[in-house]
Coordinates of C-alpha atoms and ligand atoms in Angstrom, one line a residue:
X30 CA 125.1 31.6 84.6
X31 CA 123.0 34.8 85.2
X32 CA 119.9 35.0 83.1
X33 CA 118.8 38.2 81.4
X34 CA 115.3 39.6 82.3
X35 CA 113.8 38.2 79.1
X36 CA 115.3 34.8 79.7
X37 CA 114.0 34.8 83.3
X38 CA 110.5 35.7 82.1
X39 CA 110.7 33.0 79.4
X40 CA 111.6 30.4 81.9
X41 CA 108.8 31.4 84.2
X42 CA 106.3 31.2 81.4
X43 CA 107.2 27.6 80.7
X44 CA 106.0 26.2 84.0
X45 CA 103.2 23.7 84.1
X46 CA 99.9 24.6 85.8
X47 CA 99.3 22.0 88.6
X48 CA 96.3 22.5 91.0
X49 CA 96.9 23.4 94.6
X50 CA 95.6 20.0 95.6
X51 CA 98.2 18.4 93.3
X52 CA 100.9 20.5 94.8
X53 CA 100.0 19.5 98.3
X54 CA 99.9 15.8 97.3
X55 CA 103.3 16.0 95.6
X56 CA 105.2 17.6 98.5
X57 CA 104.5 16.7 102.1
X58 CA 106.9 19.5 103.2
X59 CA 104.9 22.2 101.3
X60 CA 103.7 24.0 104.4
X61 CA 107.1 24.0 106.0
X62 CA 108.7 25.3 102.8
X63 CA 106.2 28.0 102.1
X64 CA 105.3 29.3 105.6
X65 CA 107.7 31.1 108.0
X66 CA 107.5 33.0 111.2
X67 CA 109.0 36.4 111.7
X68 CA 109.8 36.9 115.4
X69 CA 109.3 40.3 116.9
X70 CA 110.5 41.5 120.3
X71 CA 107.4 40.0 121.7
X72 CA 105.4 37.5 119.7
X73 CA 105.6 37.2 116.0
X74 CA 103.9 36.8 112.6
X75 CA 103.3 33.6 110.6
X76 CA 103.3 34.1 106.8
X77 CA 101.7 31.1 105.1
X78 CA 102.1 31.2 101.3
X79 CA 101.5 27.4 100.9
X80 CA 98.0 27.8 99.4
X81 CA 99.5 29.8 96.5
X82 CA 100.8 28.1 93.3
X83 CA 104.4 28.8 94.1
X84 CA 106.7 25.7 93.7
X85 CA 110.4 25.1 94.2
X86 CA 110.9 25.5 90.5
X87 CA 108.9 28.7 90.3
X88 CA 110.8 30.1 93.3
X89 CA 114.1 29.3 91.6
X90 CA 113.1 31.0 88.4
X91 CA 111.7 34.0 90.3
X92 CA 115.0 34.2 92.2
X93 CA 116.7 34.3 88.7
X94 CA 114.3 37.1 87.7
X95 CA 115.2 39.1 90.9
X96 CA 118.9 38.7 90.0
X97 CA 118.3 39.8 86.5
X98 CA 116.3 42.8 87.7
X99 CA 119.1 43.9 90.0
X100 CA 116.9 43.4 93.1
X101 CA 119.9 43.3 95.5
X102 CA 121.4 46.4 94.0
X103 CA 118.1 48.3 94.1
X104 CA 117.5 47.3 97.7
X105 CA 121.0 48.4 98.7
X106 CA 120.2 51.8 97.1
X107 CA 116.9 52.0 98.9
X108 CA 118.6 51.5 102.3
X109 CA 121.6 53.7 101.4
X110 CA 119.3 56.7 100.8
X111 CA 120.4 56.8 97.1
X112 CA 118.0 57.8 94.3
X113 CA 115.4 55.1 93.7
X114 CA 112.8 57.5 92.2
X115 CA 114.7 58.5 89.0
X116 CA 111.8 60.5 87.5
X117 CA 111.9 62.9 90.5
X118 CA 115.6 62.4 91.3
X119 CA 114.7 61.3 94.9
X120 CA 115.6 58.8 97.5
X121 CA 112.8 57.0 99.4
X122 CA 113.8 57.1 103.1
X123 CA 110.8 55.8 105.0
X124 CA 112.9 53.1 106.7
X125 CA 115.3 55.7 108.0
X126 CA 112.4 57.0 110.1
X127 CA 112.5 53.6 111.8
X128 CA 116.2 53.7 112.4
X129 CA 117.3 51.6 109.3
X130 CA 119.0 53.5 106.6
X131 CA 121.7 56.0 105.8
X132 CA 123.4 57.2 109.1
X133 CA 122.9 60.9 108.4
X134 CA 119.2 60.4 107.5
X135 CA 118.6 58.2 110.6
X136 CA 120.2 60.9 112.7
X137 CA 118.1 63.6 111.2
X138 CA 114.9 61.5 111.6
X139 CA 115.8 60.8 115.3
X140 CA 116.2 64.6 115.9
X141 CA 112.8 65.3 114.3
X142 CA 111.2 62.5 116.2
X143 CA 112.6 63.8 119.5
X144 CA 111.0 67.2 118.7
X145 CA 107.7 65.5 118.0
X146 CA 108.0 63.4 121.3
X147 CA 108.5 66.6 123.3
X148 CA 105.4 68.2 121.7
X149 CA 103.2 65.1 122.1
X150 CA 104.2 64.6 125.8
X151 CA 103.7 68.3 126.5
X152 CA 100.2 68.2 125.0
X153 CA 99.4 65.1 127.1
X154 CA 100.8 66.9 130.1
X155 CA 98.4 69.8 129.5
X156 CA 100.8 72.4 128.0
X157 CA 98.1 73.5 125.5
X158 CA 95.4 73.4 128.1
X159 CA 92.8 70.6 128.2
X160 CA 92.9 68.7 124.9
X161 CA 90.1 66.1 124.4
X162 CA 89.9 66.1 120.6
X163 CA 92.2 66.3 117.6
X164 CA 90.9 67.0 114.2
X165 CA 93.6 65.8 111.8
X166 CA 93.1 67.3 108.3
X167 CA 95.2 65.7 105.5
X168 CA 94.5 63.6 102.4
X169 CA 95.9 60.5 100.7
X170 CA 99.2 59.5 102.3
X171 CA 98.7 62.3 104.9
X172 CA 95.5 60.7 106.1
X173 CA 95.2 57.0 105.3
X174 CA 98.1 55.8 107.5
X175 CA 97.0 57.8 110.6
X176 CA 93.4 56.9 110.1
X177 CA 94.2 53.2 109.9
X178 CA 96.7 53.2 112.8
X179 CA 94.5 55.2 115.2
X180 CA 91.5 52.9 114.4
X181 CA 93.6 49.8 114.8
X182 CA 95.6 50.7 117.9
X183 CA 93.5 53.0 120.0
X184 CA 89.8 52.0 119.6
X185 CA 88.0 53.1 122.7
X186 CA 91.2 53.5 124.7
X187 CA 92.4 56.6 122.9
X188 CA 94.2 59.2 125.1
X189 CA 92.7 61.9 122.8
X190 CA 89.7 61.5 120.6
X191 CA 91.1 61.7 117.0
X192 CA 89.1 62.5 113.9
X193 CA 90.9 62.1 110.6
X194 CA 89.2 64.3 107.9
X195 CA 90.4 64.0 104.3
X196 CA 87.5 64.7 101.9
X197 CA 86.9 68.2 100.6
X198 CA 83.2 67.4 100.9
X199 CA 82.2 69.5 103.9
X200 CA 80.1 66.7 105.2
X201 CA 83.3 65.0 106.4
X202 CA 84.4 68.1 108.4
X203 CA 80.9 68.7 109.8
X204 CA 80.8 65.2 111.1
X205 CA 84.1 65.9 113.0
X206 CA 82.8 69.2 114.3
X207 CA 79.6 67.5 115.6
X208 CA 81.8 65.1 117.7
X209 CA 84.2 67.7 119.1
X210 CA 84.1 70.5 121.7
X211 CA 85.9 73.5 120.1
X212 CA 87.3 74.6 123.5
X213 CA 89.2 71.4 123.9
X214 CA 90.1 70.7 120.2
X215 CA 93.5 70.9 118.4
X216 CA 93.8 70.9 114.6
X217 CA 96.6 69.0 112.9
X218 CA 97.2 70.2 109.4
X219 CA 99.0 67.3 107.6
X220 CA 100.4 67.9 104.2
X221 CA 103.8 67.1 102.8
X222 CA 103.6 70.0 100.4
X223 CA 101.3 72.3 102.5
X224 CA 99.6 73.2 99.3
X225 CA 97.0 70.5 98.7
X226 CA 93.7 72.2 98.0
X227 CA 91.5 69.8 100.0
X228 CA 93.7 70.0 103.1
X229 CA 94.2 73.7 103.0
X230 CA 90.5 74.4 102.5
X231 CA 89.6 72.0 105.3
X232 CA 92.2 73.7 107.6
X233 CA 90.8 77.1 106.9
X234 CA 87.3 75.9 107.7
X235 CA 88.4 74.2 110.9
X236 CA 90.0 77.4 112.1
X237 CA 86.9 79.3 111.2
X238 CA 84.9 76.8 113.2
X239 CA 87.2 77.4 116.2
X240 CA 86.9 81.2 115.9
X241 CA 83.1 81.1 115.4
X242 CA 82.9 79.0 118.6
X243 CA 84.8 81.4 120.8
X244 CA 88.4 80.2 120.5
X245 CA 90.3 83.4 120.7
X246 CA 93.6 82.3 119.0
X247 CA 92.6 79.5 116.5
X248 CA 96.0 79.3 114.8
X249 CA 97.4 78.8 118.3
X250 CA 95.5 75.5 118.2
X251 CA 97.2 74.3 115.0
X252 CA 100.0 71.7 114.7
X253 CA 101.5 71.6 111.2
X254 CA 102.9 68.3 110.0
X255 CA 104.9 68.9 106.8
X256 CA 108.0 68.7 104.7
X257 CA 107.5 72.3 103.8
X258 CA 107.8 74.1 107.2
X259 CA 108.4 77.5 105.5
X260 CA 104.9 77.3 104.0
X261 CA 103.4 76.5 107.4
X262 CA 105.1 79.5 108.8
X263 CA 103.7 81.7 106.0
X264 CA 100.3 80.2 106.7
X265 CA 100.6 81.5 110.3
X266 CA 101.7 78.5 112.4
X267 CA 104.2 79.3 115.1
X268 CA 107.5 77.3 114.6
X269 CA 107.2 75.6 117.9
X270 CA 104.1 73.8 116.6
X271 CA 105.5 72.8 113.2
X272 CA 106.7 69.2 113.0
X273 CA 108.8 68.8 109.9
X274 CA 109.8 65.6 108.0
X275 CA 112.3 65.0 105.2
X276 CA 111.4 65.6 101.6
X277 CA 112.8 62.1 100.8
X278 CA 109.8 60.5 102.7
X279 CA 107.0 59.8 100.2
X280 CA 103.4 60.7 101.2
X281 CA 102.1 57.1 101.2
X282 CA 105.1 56.0 103.2
X283 CA 104.9 58.8 105.8
X284 CA 103.0 57.5 108.7
X285 CA 106.3 56.9 110.5
X286 CA 107.2 60.6 110.3
X287 CA 105.4 63.6 112.0
X288 CA 102.4 62.6 109.8
X289 CA 102.0 60.0 112.5
X290 CA 101.5 62.7 115.1
X291 CA 97.8 61.8 115.6
X292 CA 98.8 58.2 116.2
X293 CA 101.2 59.2 119.0
X294 CA 98.5 61.6 120.4
X295 CA 95.9 58.8 120.4
X296 CA 98.0 55.8 121.6
X297 CA 100.8 57.5 123.5
X298 CA 104.5 57.9 122.7
X299 CA 105.6 54.4 123.8
X300 CA 103.2 52.6 121.5
X301 CA 104.2 54.9 118.6
X302 CA 107.8 53.9 119.1
X303 CA 106.8 50.2 119.3
X304 CA 105.1 50.6 116.0
X305 CA 108.4 51.9 114.5
X306 CA 110.3 49.1 116.2
X307 CA 108.1 46.5 114.6
X308 CA 108.6 48.1 111.2
X309 CA 112.4 48.2 111.8
X310 CA 112.4 44.5 112.5
X311 CA 110.9 43.9 109.0
X312 CA 113.3 46.4 107.5
X313 CA 116.2 44.4 108.9
X314 CA 114.7 41.1 107.6
X315 CA 114.1 42.6 104.1
X316 CA 117.6 44.2 103.9
X317 CA 119.5 41.1 105.2
X318 CA 117.6 38.1 103.7
X319 CA 118.1 36.8 100.2
X320 CA 116.0 34.9 97.8
X321 CA 112.8 33.1 98.7
X322 CA 113.4 33.4 102.5
X323 CA 112.9 37.1 102.2
X324 CA 109.2 37.3 103.0
X325 CA 108.2 40.5 101.2
X326 CA 110.1 39.3 98.2
X327 CA 108.4 35.9 98.3
X328 CA 105.0 37.6 98.5
X329 CA 106.0 39.6 95.5
X330 CA 106.9 36.4 93.6
X331 CA 103.4 35.2 94.2
X332 CA 101.8 38.6 93.3
X333 CA 103.7 38.7 90.0
X334 CA 103.0 35.1 89.2
X335 CA 99.2 35.8 89.3
X336 CA 99.2 39.2 87.6
X337 CA 101.8 38.5 84.9
X338 CA 101.6 34.8 84.3
X339 CA 98.0 34.0 85.2
X340 CA 96.2 37.2 84.2
X341 CA 94.7 38.1 87.6
X342 CA 93.5 41.7 87.5
X343 CA 92.7 42.2 91.1
X344 CA 94.1 41.2 94.5
X345 CA 91.9 41.1 97.6
X346 CA 92.8 41.5 101.3
X347 CA 90.4 40.3 104.0
X348 CA 91.4 41.1 107.6
X349 CA 89.5 38.9 110.0
X350 CA 89.9 41.6 112.5
X351 CA 87.6 44.6 112.9
X352 CA 90.6 46.7 114.0
X353 CA 92.0 46.4 110.5
X354 CA 88.8 47.5 108.7
X355 CA 90.7 50.4 107.1
X356 CA 93.6 48.3 105.9
X357 CA 92.2 47.7 102.3
X358 CA 91.9 51.5 101.9
X359 CA 95.5 52.0 103.1
X360 CA 96.8 49.2 100.8
X361 CA 94.9 50.5 97.9
X362 CA 96.9 53.7 98.0
X363 CA 100.2 52.0 98.8
X364 CA 100.0 49.5 96.0
X365 CA 97.9 51.3 93.3
X366 CA 99.6 54.7 93.6
X367 CA 103.0 53.1 93.8
X368 CA 102.7 50.4 91.1
X369 CA 99.8 51.5 89.0
X370 CA 102.1 52.4 86.1
X371 CA 102.3 51.6 82.4
X372 CA 105.9 52.2 81.5
X373 CA 109.2 50.8 82.7
X374 CA 111.9 52.8 84.4
X375 CA 113.3 53.5 81.0
X376 CA 109.9 54.7 79.7
X377 CA 109.1 51.7 77.6
X378 CA 105.6 50.1 77.6
X379 CA 105.5 47.6 80.5
X380 CA 103.6 44.3 80.9
X381 CA 100.7 44.2 83.4
X382 CA 101.5 46.1 86.6
X383 CA 99.7 46.4 89.9
X384 CA 96.5 44.6 90.2
X385 CA 93.5 46.4 91.6
X386 CA 93.7 46.1 95.4
X387 CA 90.4 45.7 97.2
X388 CA 89.0 43.9 100.2
X389 CA 87.1 44.1 103.4
X390 CA 86.7 42.5 106.8
X391 CA 85.7 39.0 107.7
X392 CA 83.3 37.6 108.4
X393 CA 81.2 40.5 106.9
X394 CA 82.7 40.0 103.4
X395 CA 81.7 36.3 103.4
X396 CA 78.1 37.4 103.4
X397 CA 78.6 39.9 100.6
X398 CA 81.4 39.3 98.1
X399 CA 82.6 35.8 98.7
X400 CA 80.1 34.3 96.3
X401 CA 82.2 35.7 93.4
X402 CA 85.4 34.5 95.0
X403 CA 84.1 30.9 95.3
X404 CA 82.1 30.6 92.1
X405 CA 82.8 33.7 89.9
X406 CA 84.9 33.8 86.8
X407 CA 87.7 36.0 88.0
X408 CA 91.0 34.7 89.4
X409 CA 91.4 36.7 92.7
X410 CA 94.5 35.9 94.8
X411 CA 93.6 36.7 98.4
X412 CA 95.4 37.6 101.6
X413 CA 93.7 36.6 104.8
X414 CA 95.0 38.4 108.0
X415 CA 94.1 37.4 111.5
X416 CA 95.3 37.6 115.1
X417 CA 95.5 34.6 117.4
X418 CA 94.8 36.9 120.4
X419 CA 91.4 38.5 120.4
X420 CA 90.9 42.3 120.3
X421 CA 87.8 42.0 122.4
X422 CA 87.0 40.9 125.9
X423 CA 83.7 39.3 125.1
X424 CA 82.9 35.6 125.3
X425 CA 85.8 33.8 123.5
X426 CA 83.2 32.3 121.2
X427 CA 83.3 35.5 119.2
X428 CA 87.0 35.1 118.4
X429 CA 86.9 31.4 117.8
X430 CA 84.1 31.8 115.3
X431 CA 86.1 34.6 113.6
X432 CA 89.3 32.5 113.3
X433 CA 87.5 29.3 112.3
X434 CA 85.7 31.2 109.5
X435 CA 89.0 32.7 108.3
X436 CA 90.7 29.3 108.0
X437 CA 87.6 27.7 106.5
X438 CA 87.5 30.2 103.7
X439 CA 91.1 29.5 102.7
X440 CA 90.5 25.8 102.8
X441 CA 87.2 26.0 100.8
X442 CA 88.7 28.2 98.1
X443 CA 91.5 25.7 97.7
X444 CA 89.7 22.4 97.9
X445 CA 86.4 23.4 96.3
X446 CA 83.7 20.7 96.0
X447 CA 82.4 19.0 93.0
X448 CA 78.7 18.4 92.5
X449 CA 76.5 17.0 89.7
X450 CA 74.6 20.2 89.9
X451 CA 76.8 23.0 88.3
X452 CA 75.1 25.6 90.5
X453 CA 76.2 23.9 93.6
X454 CA 79.7 23.1 92.3
X455 CA 82.8 24.9 93.6
X456 CA 85.8 24.7 91.3
X457 CA 88.4 25.2 94.0
X458 CA 92.1 25.7 93.2
X459 CA 91.7 29.3 94.2
X460 CA 94.8 30.8 95.8
X461 CA 95.2 32.5 99.2
X462 CA 97.9 33.5 101.6
X463 CA 97.4 33.8 105.3
X464 CA 99.2 36.2 107.7
X465 CA 98.5 35.1 111.2
X466 CA 99.8 37.4 114.0
X467 CA 100.2 36.4 117.6
X468 CA 98.6 39.6 118.8
X469 CA 97.8 42.9 117.0
X470 CA 99.9 45.1 119.2
X471 CA 101.6 48.3 118.0
X472 CA 104.9 46.5 117.0
X473 CA 103.0 43.8 115.1
X474 CA 100.9 46.5 113.3
X475 CA 104.1 48.3 112.3
X476 CA 105.6 45.1 111.1
X477 CA 102.6 44.3 109.0
X478 CA 102.7 47.7 107.3
X479 CA 106.4 47.6 106.7
X480 CA 105.9 44.1 105.1
X481 CA 103.4 45.7 102.8
X482 CA 105.7 48.5 101.9
X483 CA 108.6 46.2 101.1
X484 CA 106.4 43.8 99.1
X485 CA 105.3 46.8 97.0
X486 CA 108.9 47.8 96.4
X487 CA 109.9 44.2 95.5
X488 CA 107.0 44.0 93.0
X489 CA 108.1 47.2 91.4
X490 CA 111.7 46.1 91.0
X491 CA 110.7 42.8 89.5
X492 CA 108.4 44.6 87.1
X493 CA 111.1 47.2 86.3
X494 CA 108.8 50.2 87.2
X495 CA 109.3 53.2 89.5
X496 CA 107.1 52.8 92.6
X497 CA 107.9 56.2 94.1
X498 CA 106.4 58.8 91.7
X499 CA 102.6 59.4 91.0
X500 CA 102.3 61.6 88.0
X501 CA 98.9 59.9 87.2
X502 CA 97.2 62.0 89.9
X503 CA 98.2 65.4 88.4
X504 CA 96.2 65.8 85.2
X505 CA 92.8 65.7 87.0
X506 CA 94.0 68.3 89.5
X507 CA 95.2 70.6 86.7
X508 CA 91.9 70.4 84.9
X509 CA 90.0 71.1 88.1
X510 CA 92.1 74.3 88.4
X511 CA 91.3 75.3 84.8
X512 CA 87.6 74.8 85.5
X513 CA 87.9 77.0 88.5
X514 CA 89.8 79.7 86.6
X515 CA 87.2 79.6 83.9
X516 CA 87.5 80.7 80.3
X517 CA 88.5 77.3 78.9
X518 CA 86.4 75.0 76.7
X519 CA 86.2 71.3 77.6
X520 CA 84.6 68.4 75.8
X521 CA 80.8 68.5 75.2
X522 CA 80.0 66.1 78.1
X523 CA 82.0 68.0 80.7
X524 CA 80.6 71.3 79.5
X525 CA 77.1 70.0 79.8
X526 CA 77.8 68.7 83.4
X527 CA 79.3 72.0 84.4
X528 CA 76.2 73.8 83.1
X529 CA 73.9 71.4 84.8
X530 CA 75.6 72.0 88.1
X531 CA 75.6 75.8 87.6
X532 CA 79.4 75.9 87.4
X533 CA 79.7 77.6 84.0
Ligands
F6P28 O1 97.2 63.4 95.0 C1 98.2 62.5 95.4 C2 99.0 63.0 96.6 O2 100.1 63.7 96.1 C3 99.5 61.8 97.4 O3 100.6 61.2 96.9 C4 99.7 62.5 98.7 O4 99.8 61.5 99.7 C5 98.5 63.3 98.8 O5 98.3 63.8 97.5 C6 98.6 64.5 99.8 O6 99.6 65.3 99.5 P1 100.2 66.3 100.6 O7 100.6 65.5 101.8 O8 101.3 67.1 100.0 O9 99.0 67.2 101.0

C-alpha cells in the first residue's frame, strides 16, 4: 500500500545506525549494489555510493518517500514542459536545450542553437575580423557555467582567449582588460533579463574601454545572450548579434543555451554539441529509470539521509582534477540557490533543506581543510570526483599520485584508525561518494553537470520545495537601490557604515 509522506518519513527515521564498516561486513555485494556505470557514446562514468550509509532497507523506504512525494509525476511534468515552478508559473526547460523535452520546445531550442552555431562559426571564420579575445560579462547563472566549462574544457587549447567577468568590483574587469587587445576583442553581454546592474555596468565599461582604445564601433563588437532580446535591441545591439534563449530556462540552468556562447567560442562547435549530448544521455537515464537505479535520485536519497536524518549541515565536493577547480562555485549556486528554501511548495515551514555546498580540489584541500573532515566534530558527506585518464601530458606519476590520494581519502574517512592517544585517533565512519569518469571530455563534462541538475531537482521533490525560484536574492538588491536613491533611513549600524564610506 502506498505510504503518505509522513508515514514514509516516520519509517525512514526508525532505521538503525550501523557503521560503514558494519555495512561492508554484512553485505559482500555492497559495492555492486551501490555503484553503477553510466555509459556515454564514448567512455562512461562510475558512480560509487557504497561508502555512504544507504542500505537496502533505507533505499526501499526512500523509494516509498519518492512515491509519496509524487516524484514520477513531477519528473513527467519537468520533461513535458509543464509548470514546475508554481510561484512564478513557469516550466523549467533546460533539458529541451539538450533535445530531451516537449517537442515544440526542443524544436525552438534547435532553431536558436542553429542561429548560435552560424554566428560562432562565422566568428571563427573571421566574419568579425581577427578575434583573439572574448570578454564575457554576466553574473550568477550567466557566468558560473561558462566560466567552469571554459576552464574545464579548453585550458591552454582555447580557440579564443575567454575572460568571464562577473563582479561589479572594477578590479575584475580591469584584470580582463589587462589581458586583452581591444582591437581583437569581442564582448559578450550575458543576462537573461538584460537588466542586472552588475552586468549592465560592466558592459558599459567594456564598451567605453573599446572606444577609449580606438575601436570605432564598440557596440558592433557586442554579442548579446539573453531571454529579453528586445532589451538588447534597445541597448543598441544589432539583431544579427543577439542570441536569444527561452524564458523557461532558469539562469542557473542556462549554460546549455546561448549563455554557453563563450564555451562554443573557446572549445569549438563540435565540443559544445558533445557537451549537450553527454547531458542528454543523463536526461534520458533520469527520465526513464525508476527507483534506486536512477542515479541522480539515488544520490538525492543519500543527500537527504544526511541532512534530514543525520543533521549534516554541509556537503563537500572535492574534484581530484584541476580542470574542475571551479566546480564547487558552480554547484554552490545550483544547489543553494535552488534548494536553499524554508517553506514547502504549499508555503508551510519545511524541515532542513539544502546543506551548504562547499569544496575544493585535491590534493590541495588535503593540506588545508581535510583535518576537520577526518577529526573535526561536523558530519560532512563528501563527493570525490576524478578522471581515470589524465588531463596533463607530464610524467604519469602526477596522475597516479592524484588518483591514489583521492581513493586513499575515501578509505581513510571510512575506516578511521583507533589509537590510545586521542589526538592521533581517527573516528572513521565518515561517508563519501566517488564519481570516477573514464575521461573528462566534453560529453562527460556535460553528463556530470546534468547529473548535478537532476540530483538537485530530485532533492527538491523529496523535500517538497520549489527549486526553480530564488526570491531570497531580491531583498538585498532592493535595499541597495534604496540606498542609491537616498532619502531613506536604515538601521543604526547600516547608517554608520554608509557614513564611514562617504555614501550618505
Ligand atoms: O541574483 C540572482 C540571479 O537572478 C540569478 O538567479 C541569475 O543567474 C543572476 O541573478 C543573473 O541574472 P541575469 O542573467 O538576468 O543577469
